[in-house]
PDB file of C-alpha atoms in Angstrom:
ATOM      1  CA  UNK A 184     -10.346  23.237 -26.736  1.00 85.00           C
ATOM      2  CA  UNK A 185      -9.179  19.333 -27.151  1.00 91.00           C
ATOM      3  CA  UNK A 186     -12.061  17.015 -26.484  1.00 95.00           C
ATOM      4  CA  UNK A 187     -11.712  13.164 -26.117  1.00 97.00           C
ATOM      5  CA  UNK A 188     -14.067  11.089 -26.230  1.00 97.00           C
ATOM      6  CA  UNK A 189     -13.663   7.035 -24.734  1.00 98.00           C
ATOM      7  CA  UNK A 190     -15.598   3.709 -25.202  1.00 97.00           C
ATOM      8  CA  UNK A 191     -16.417   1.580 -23.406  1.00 97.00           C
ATOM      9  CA  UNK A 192     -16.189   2.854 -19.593  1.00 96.00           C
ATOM     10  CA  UNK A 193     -16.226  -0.840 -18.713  1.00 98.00           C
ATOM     11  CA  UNK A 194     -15.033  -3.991 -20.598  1.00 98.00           C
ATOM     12  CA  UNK A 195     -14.746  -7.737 -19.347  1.00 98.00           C
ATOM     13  CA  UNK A 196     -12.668 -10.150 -21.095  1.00 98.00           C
ATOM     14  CA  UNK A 197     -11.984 -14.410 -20.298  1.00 98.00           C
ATOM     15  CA  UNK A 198      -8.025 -14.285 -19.970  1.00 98.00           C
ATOM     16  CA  UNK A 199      -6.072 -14.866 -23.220  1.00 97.00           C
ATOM     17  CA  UNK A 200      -8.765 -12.716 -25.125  1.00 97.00           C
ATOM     18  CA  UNK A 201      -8.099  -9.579 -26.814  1.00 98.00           C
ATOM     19  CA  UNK A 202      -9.456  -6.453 -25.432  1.00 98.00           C
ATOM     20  CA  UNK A 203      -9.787  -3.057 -27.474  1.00 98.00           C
ATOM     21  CA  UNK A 204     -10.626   0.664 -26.404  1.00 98.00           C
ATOM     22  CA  UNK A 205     -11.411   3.395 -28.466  1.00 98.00           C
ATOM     23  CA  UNK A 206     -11.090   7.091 -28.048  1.00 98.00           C
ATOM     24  CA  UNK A 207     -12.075   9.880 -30.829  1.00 98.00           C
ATOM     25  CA  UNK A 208     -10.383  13.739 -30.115  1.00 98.00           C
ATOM     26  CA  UNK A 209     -11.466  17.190 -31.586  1.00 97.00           C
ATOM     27  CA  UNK A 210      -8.747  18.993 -31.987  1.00 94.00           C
ATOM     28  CA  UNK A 211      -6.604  18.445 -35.441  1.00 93.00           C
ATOM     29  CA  UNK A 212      -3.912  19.743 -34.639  1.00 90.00           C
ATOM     30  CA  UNK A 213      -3.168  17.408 -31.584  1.00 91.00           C
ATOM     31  CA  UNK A 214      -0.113  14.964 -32.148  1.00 90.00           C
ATOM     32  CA  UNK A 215       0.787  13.085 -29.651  1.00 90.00           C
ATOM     33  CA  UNK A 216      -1.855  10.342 -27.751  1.00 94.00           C
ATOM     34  CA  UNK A 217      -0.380   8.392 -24.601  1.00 95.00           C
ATOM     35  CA  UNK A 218      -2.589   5.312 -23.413  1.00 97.00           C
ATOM     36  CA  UNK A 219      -2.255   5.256 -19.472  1.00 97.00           C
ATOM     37  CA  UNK A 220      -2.446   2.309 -17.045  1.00 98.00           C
ATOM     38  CA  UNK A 221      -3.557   3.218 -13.519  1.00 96.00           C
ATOM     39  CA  UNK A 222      -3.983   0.268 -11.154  1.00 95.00           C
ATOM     40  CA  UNK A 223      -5.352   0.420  -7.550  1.00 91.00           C
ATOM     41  CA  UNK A 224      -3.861   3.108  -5.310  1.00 89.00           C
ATOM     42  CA  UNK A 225      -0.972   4.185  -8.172  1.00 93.00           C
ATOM     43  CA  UNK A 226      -0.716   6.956 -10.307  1.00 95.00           C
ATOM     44  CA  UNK A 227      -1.746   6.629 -14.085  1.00 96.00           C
ATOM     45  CA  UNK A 228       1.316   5.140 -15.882  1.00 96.00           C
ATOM     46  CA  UNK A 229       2.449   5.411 -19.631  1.00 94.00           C
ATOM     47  CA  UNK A 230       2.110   1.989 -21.485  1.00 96.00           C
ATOM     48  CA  UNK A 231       2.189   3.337 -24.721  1.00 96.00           C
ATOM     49  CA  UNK A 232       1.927   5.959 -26.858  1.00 93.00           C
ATOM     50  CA  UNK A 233       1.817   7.033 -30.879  1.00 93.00           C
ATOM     51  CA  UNK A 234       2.540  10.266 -32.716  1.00 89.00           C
ATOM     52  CA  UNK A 235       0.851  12.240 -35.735  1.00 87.00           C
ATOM     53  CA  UNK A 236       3.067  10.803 -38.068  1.00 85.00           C
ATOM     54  CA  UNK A 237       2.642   7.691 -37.428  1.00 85.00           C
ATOM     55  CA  UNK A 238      -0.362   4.754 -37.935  1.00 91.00           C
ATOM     56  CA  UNK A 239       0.323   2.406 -35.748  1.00 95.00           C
ATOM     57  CA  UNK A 240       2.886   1.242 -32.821  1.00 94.00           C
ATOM     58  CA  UNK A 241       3.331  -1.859 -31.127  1.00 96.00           C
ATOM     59  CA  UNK A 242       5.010  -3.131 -28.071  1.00 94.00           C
ATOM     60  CA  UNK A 243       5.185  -6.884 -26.868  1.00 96.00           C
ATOM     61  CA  UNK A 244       1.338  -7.506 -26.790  1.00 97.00           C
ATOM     62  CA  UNK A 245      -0.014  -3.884 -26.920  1.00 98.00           C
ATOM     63  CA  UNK A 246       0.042  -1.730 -29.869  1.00 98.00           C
ATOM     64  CA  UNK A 247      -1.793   1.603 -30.617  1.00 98.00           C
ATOM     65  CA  UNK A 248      -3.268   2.666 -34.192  1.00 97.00           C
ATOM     66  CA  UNK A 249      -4.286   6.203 -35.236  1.00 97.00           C
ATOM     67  CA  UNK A 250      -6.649   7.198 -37.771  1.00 96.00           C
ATOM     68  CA  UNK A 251      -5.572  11.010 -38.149  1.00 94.00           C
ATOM     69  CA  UNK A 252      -8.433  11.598 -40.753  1.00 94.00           C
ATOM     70  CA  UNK A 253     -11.241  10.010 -38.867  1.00 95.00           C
ATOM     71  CA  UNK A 254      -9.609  11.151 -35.293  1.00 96.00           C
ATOM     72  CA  UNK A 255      -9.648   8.328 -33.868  1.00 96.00           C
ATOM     73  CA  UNK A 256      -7.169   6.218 -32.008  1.00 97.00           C
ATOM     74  CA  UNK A 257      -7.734   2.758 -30.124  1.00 98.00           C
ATOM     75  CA  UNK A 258      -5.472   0.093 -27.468  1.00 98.00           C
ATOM     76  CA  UNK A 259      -5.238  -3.329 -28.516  1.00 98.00           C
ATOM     77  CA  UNK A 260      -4.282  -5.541 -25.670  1.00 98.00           C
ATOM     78  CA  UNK A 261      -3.816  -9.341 -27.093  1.00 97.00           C
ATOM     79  CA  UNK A 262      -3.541 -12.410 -24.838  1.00 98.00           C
ATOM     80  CA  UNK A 263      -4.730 -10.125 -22.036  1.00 98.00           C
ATOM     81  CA  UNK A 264      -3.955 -11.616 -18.488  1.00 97.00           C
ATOM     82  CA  UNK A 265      -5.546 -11.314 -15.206  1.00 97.00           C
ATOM     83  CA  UNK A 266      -2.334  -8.608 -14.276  1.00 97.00           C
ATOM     84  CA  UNK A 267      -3.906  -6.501 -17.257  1.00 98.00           C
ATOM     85  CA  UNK A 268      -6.889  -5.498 -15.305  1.00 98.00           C
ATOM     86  CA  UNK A 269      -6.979  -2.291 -14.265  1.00 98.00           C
ATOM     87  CA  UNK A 270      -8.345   1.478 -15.592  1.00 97.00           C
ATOM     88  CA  UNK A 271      -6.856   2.776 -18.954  1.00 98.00           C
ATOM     89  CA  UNK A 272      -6.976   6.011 -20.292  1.00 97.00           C
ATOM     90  CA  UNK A 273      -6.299   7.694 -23.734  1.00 98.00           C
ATOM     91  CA  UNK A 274      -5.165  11.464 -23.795  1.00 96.00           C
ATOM     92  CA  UNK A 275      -4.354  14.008 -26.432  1.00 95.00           C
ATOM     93  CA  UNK A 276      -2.388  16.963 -26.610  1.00 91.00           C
ATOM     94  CA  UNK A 277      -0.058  19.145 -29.375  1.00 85.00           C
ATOM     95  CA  UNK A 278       3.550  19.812 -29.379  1.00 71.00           C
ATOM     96  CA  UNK A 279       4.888  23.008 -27.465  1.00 60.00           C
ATOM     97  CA  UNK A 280       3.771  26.113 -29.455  1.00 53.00           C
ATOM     98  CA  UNK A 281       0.391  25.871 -29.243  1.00 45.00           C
ATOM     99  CA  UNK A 282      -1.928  27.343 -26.735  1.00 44.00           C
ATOM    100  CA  UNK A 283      -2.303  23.835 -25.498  1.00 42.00           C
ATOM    101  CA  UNK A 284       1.337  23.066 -24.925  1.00 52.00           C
ATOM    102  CA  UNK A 285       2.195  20.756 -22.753  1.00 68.00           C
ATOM    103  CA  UNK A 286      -1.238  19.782 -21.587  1.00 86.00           C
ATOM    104  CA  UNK A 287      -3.058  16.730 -21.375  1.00 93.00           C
ATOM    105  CA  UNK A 288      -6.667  16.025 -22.553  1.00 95.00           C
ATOM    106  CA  UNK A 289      -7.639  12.943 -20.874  1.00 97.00           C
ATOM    107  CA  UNK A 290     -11.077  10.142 -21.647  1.00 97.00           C
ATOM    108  CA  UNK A 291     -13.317   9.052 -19.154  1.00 96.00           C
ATOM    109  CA  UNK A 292     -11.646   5.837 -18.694  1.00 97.00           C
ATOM    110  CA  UNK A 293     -12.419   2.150 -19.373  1.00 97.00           C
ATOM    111  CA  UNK A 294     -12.228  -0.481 -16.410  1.00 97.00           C
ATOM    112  CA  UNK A 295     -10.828  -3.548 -17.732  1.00 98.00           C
ATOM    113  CA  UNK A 296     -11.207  -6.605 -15.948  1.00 98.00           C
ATOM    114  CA  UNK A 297      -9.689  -9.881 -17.299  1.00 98.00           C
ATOM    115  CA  UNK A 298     -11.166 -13.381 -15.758  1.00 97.00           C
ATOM    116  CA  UNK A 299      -8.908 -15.800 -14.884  1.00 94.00           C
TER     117      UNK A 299
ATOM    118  CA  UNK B 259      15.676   7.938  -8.738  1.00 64.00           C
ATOM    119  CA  UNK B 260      12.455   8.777  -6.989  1.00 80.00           C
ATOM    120  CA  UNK B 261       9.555   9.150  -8.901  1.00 93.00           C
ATOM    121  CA  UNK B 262       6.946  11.910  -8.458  1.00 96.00           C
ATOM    122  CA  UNK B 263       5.690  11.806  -4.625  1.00 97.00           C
ATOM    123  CA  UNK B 264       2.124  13.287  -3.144  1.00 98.00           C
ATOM    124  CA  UNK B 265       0.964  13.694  -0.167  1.00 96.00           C
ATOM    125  CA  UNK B 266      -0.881  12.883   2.204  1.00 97.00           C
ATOM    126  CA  UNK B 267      -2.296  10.069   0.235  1.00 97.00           C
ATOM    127  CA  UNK B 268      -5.877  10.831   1.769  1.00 97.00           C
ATOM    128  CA  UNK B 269      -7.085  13.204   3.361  1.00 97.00           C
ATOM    129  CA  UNK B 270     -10.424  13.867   4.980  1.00 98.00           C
ATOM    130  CA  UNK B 271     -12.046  17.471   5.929  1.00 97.00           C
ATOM    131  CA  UNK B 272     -14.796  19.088   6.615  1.00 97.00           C
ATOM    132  CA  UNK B 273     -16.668  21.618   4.237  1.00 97.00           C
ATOM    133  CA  UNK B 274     -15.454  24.783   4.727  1.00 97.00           C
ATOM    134  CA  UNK B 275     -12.061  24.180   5.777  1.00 97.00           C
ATOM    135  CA  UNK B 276      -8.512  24.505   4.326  1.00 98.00           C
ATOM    136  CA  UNK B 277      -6.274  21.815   2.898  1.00 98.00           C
ATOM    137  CA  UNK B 278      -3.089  21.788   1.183  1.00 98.00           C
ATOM    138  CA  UNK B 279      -2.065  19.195  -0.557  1.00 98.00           C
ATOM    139  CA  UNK B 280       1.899  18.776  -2.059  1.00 98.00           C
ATOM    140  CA  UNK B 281       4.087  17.063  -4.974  1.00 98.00           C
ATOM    141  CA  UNK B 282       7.434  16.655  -5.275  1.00 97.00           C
ATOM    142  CA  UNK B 283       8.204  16.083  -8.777  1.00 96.00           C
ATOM    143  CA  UNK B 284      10.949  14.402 -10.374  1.00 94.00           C
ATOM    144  CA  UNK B 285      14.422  15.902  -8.946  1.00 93.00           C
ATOM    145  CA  UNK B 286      15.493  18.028 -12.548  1.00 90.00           C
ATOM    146  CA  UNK B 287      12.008  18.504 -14.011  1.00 91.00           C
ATOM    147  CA  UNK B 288      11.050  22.465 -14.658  1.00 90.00           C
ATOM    148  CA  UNK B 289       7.302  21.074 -15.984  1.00 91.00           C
ATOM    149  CA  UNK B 290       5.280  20.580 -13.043  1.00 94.00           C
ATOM    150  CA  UNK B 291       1.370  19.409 -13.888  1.00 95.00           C
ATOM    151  CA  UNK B 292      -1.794  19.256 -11.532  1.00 97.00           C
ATOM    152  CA  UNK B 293      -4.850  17.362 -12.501  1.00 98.00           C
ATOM    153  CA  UNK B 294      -8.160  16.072 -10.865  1.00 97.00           C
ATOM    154  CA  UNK B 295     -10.256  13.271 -11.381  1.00 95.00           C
ATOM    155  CA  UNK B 296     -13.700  13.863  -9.603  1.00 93.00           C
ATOM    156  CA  UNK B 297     -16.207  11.092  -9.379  1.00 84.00           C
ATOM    157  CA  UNK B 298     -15.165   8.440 -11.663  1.00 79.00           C
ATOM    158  CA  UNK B 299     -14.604  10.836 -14.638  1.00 88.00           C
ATOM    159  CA  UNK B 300     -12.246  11.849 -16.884  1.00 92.00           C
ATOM    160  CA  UNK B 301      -8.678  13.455 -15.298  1.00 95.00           C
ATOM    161  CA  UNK B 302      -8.608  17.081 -15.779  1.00 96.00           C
ATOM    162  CA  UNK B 303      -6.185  19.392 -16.283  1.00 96.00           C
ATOM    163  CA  UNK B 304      -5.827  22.382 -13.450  1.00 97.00           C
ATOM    164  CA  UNK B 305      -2.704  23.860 -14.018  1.00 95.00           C
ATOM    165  CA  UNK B 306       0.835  23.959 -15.175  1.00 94.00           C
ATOM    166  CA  UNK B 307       4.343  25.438 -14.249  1.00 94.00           C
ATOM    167  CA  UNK B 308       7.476  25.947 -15.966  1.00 91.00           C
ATOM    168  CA  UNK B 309      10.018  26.180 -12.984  1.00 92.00           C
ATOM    169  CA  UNK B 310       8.113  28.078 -10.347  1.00 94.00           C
ATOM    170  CA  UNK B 311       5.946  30.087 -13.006  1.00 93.00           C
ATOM    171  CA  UNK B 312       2.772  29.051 -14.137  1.00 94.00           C
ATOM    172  CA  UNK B 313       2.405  28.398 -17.469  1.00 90.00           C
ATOM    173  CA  UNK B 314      -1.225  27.416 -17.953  1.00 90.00           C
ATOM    174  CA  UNK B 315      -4.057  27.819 -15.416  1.00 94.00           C
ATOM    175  CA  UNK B 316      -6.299  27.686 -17.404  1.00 93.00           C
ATOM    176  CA  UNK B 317      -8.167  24.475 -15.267  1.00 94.00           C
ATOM    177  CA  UNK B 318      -8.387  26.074 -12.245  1.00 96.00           C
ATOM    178  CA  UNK B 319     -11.986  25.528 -11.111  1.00 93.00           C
ATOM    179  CA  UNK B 320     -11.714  29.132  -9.141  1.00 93.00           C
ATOM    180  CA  UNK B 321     -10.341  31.405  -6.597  1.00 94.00           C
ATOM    181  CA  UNK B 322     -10.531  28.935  -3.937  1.00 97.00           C
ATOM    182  CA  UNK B 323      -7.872  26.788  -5.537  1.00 97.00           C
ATOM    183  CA  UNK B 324      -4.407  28.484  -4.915  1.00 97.00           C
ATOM    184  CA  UNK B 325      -0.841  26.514  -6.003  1.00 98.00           C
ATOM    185  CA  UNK B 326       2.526  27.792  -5.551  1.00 97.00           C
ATOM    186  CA  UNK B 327       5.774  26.109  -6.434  1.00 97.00           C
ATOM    187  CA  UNK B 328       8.204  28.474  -4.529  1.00 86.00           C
ATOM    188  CA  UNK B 329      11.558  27.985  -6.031  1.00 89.00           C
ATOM    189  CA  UNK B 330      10.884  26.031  -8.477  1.00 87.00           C
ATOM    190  CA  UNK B 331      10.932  22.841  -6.733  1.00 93.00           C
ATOM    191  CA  UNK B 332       8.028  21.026  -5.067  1.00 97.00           C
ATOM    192  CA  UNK B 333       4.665  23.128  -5.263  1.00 98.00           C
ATOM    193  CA  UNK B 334       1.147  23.121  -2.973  1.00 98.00           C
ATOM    194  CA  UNK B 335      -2.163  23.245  -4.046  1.00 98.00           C
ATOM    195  CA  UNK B 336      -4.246  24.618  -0.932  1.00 98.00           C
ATOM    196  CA  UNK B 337      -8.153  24.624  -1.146  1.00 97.00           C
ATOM    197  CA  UNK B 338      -9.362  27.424   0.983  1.00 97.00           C
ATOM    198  CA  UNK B 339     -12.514  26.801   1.993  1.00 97.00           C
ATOM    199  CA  UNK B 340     -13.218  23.359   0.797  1.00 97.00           C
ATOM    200  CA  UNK B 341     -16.756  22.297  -0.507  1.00 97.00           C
ATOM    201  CA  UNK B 342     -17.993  19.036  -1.272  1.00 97.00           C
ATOM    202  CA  UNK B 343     -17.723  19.102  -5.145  1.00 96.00           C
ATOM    203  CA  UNK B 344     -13.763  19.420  -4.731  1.00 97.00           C
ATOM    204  CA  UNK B 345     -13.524  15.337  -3.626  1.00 97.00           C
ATOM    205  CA  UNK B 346     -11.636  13.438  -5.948  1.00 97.00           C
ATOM    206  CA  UNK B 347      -8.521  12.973  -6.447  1.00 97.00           C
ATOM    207  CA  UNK B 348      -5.954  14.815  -7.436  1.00 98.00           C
ATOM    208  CA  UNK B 349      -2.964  14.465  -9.014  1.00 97.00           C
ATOM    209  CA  UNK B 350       0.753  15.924  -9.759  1.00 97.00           C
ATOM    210  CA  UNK B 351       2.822  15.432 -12.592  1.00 95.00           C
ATOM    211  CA  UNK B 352       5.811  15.887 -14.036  1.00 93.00           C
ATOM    212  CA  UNK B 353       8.278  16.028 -17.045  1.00 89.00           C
ATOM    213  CA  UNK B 354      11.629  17.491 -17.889  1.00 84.00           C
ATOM    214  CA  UNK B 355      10.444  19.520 -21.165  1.00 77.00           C
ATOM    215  CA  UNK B 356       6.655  19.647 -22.539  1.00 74.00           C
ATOM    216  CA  UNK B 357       4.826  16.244 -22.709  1.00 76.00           C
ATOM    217  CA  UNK B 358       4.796  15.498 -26.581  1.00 73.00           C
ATOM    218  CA  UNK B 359       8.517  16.647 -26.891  1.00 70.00           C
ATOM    219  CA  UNK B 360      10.147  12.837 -27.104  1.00 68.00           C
ATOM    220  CA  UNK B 361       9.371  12.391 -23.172  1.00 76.00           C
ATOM    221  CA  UNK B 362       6.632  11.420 -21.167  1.00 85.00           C
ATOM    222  CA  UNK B 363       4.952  12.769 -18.075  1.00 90.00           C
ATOM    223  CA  UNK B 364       5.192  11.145 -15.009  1.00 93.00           C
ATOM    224  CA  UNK B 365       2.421  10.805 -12.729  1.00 96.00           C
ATOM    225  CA  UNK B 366       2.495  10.796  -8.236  1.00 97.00           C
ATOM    226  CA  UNK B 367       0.158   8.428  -6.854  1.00 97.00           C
ATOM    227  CA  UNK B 368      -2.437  11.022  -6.184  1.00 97.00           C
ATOM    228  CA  UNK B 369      -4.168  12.670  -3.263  1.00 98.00           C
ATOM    229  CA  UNK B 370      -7.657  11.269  -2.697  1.00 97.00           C
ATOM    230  CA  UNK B 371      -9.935  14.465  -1.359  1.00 98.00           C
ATOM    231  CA  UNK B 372     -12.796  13.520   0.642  1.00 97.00           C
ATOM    232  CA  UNK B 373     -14.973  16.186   1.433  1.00 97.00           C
ATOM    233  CA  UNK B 374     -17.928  15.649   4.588  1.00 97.00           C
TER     234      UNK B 374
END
């Protein structure tokens, strides 16, 4: 099965820095990785996320690049403020067909905290 | 629209007894997920159901964890008897077609388990 792998568990940052997370996955035939934002007593969230056929995504001041042959895939937050911090998660999975349809491979989770 | 709703939002037992914990997902959505996150780890997949049949349950730790989703609506998960290793906390989601398919899932709050 899908294995994913995330660095670091914890990261600090001084506000207005850039922060970056890193996950590596197993399986090659996953194709779609969702980056999740769960604050304090919510569920996890969708921020972002990034298909197979596709290097890199960006949104506003997050963006998402994928490195199919390596299997790796990271979060880039820029300008990060104190409203960033919070627990993010990368996740793998492959499109309905496969034994794994439909089902989410999760990382351990980093804890970002940005400093005012 | 509501989004995906859990409860109780805690809940506290004692080993050896029964809980059941419930999610109603998204009014519309036949993809109803359950996963855990024990201890500060990575969220794991339990199980899956396409309307009120289960798809995947393959996550299912064992035979003490029993979900239902009668109807195809909102589903349990009852832990009968409880031991300490099942704290953490668990949670539903939910999507209208297979995560990866041009939607995302959406996630409930959680349930956090405490087991004494």
């Amino acid at each position: 099965g899908e294995n994913v792998e995330q660095h670091p568990s914890t990261l600090s940052v001084q506000e207005g820095d850039s922060a970056v997370i890193k996950c590596t996955y197993s399986d090659s035939a996953s194709n779609y990785f969702p980056w999740y934002k769960q604050e304090l007593g919510k569920g996890p969230q969708l921020i972002i996320d990034i298909r197979s056929n596709v290097g890199e995504k960006k949104d506003q001041r997050i963006a998402v690049t994928l490195n199919k042959t390596a299997k790796h895939f990271s979060l880039h937050i820029t300008e990060t403020q104190p409203e960033d911090s919070a627990v993010y998660f990368c996740a793998a999975t492959r499109h309905a067909g496969g034994t794994s349809y439909g089902k989410l491979t999760f990382g351990q989770g980093t804890i970002l905290t940005v400093h005012p | 629209e509501a989004g995906v709703t859990q409860f109780p939002s805690h809940s506290v037992i004692e080993k050896g007894q029964t809980v059941t914990l419930r999610c109603d997902p998204i009014s519309g959505h036949d993809n109803l997920y359950w996963y855990r996150r024990v201890m500060g780890k990575e969220i794991k997949f339990l199980l899956h159901f396409v309307k009120e049949s289960k798809q995947d349950e393959s996550g299912m730790p064992n035979n003490r964890f029993l979900a239902e989703r009668t109807g195809g609506t909102y589903s349990t998960l009852k832990v009968q008897p409880a031991e300490l290793e099942d704290s953490g906390v668990y949670f539903c989601a939910s999507t209208p077609v297979a995560v990866g398919l041009n939607t995302e899932a959406f996630f409930g709050q959680g349930t956090r388990l405490t087991v004494v």
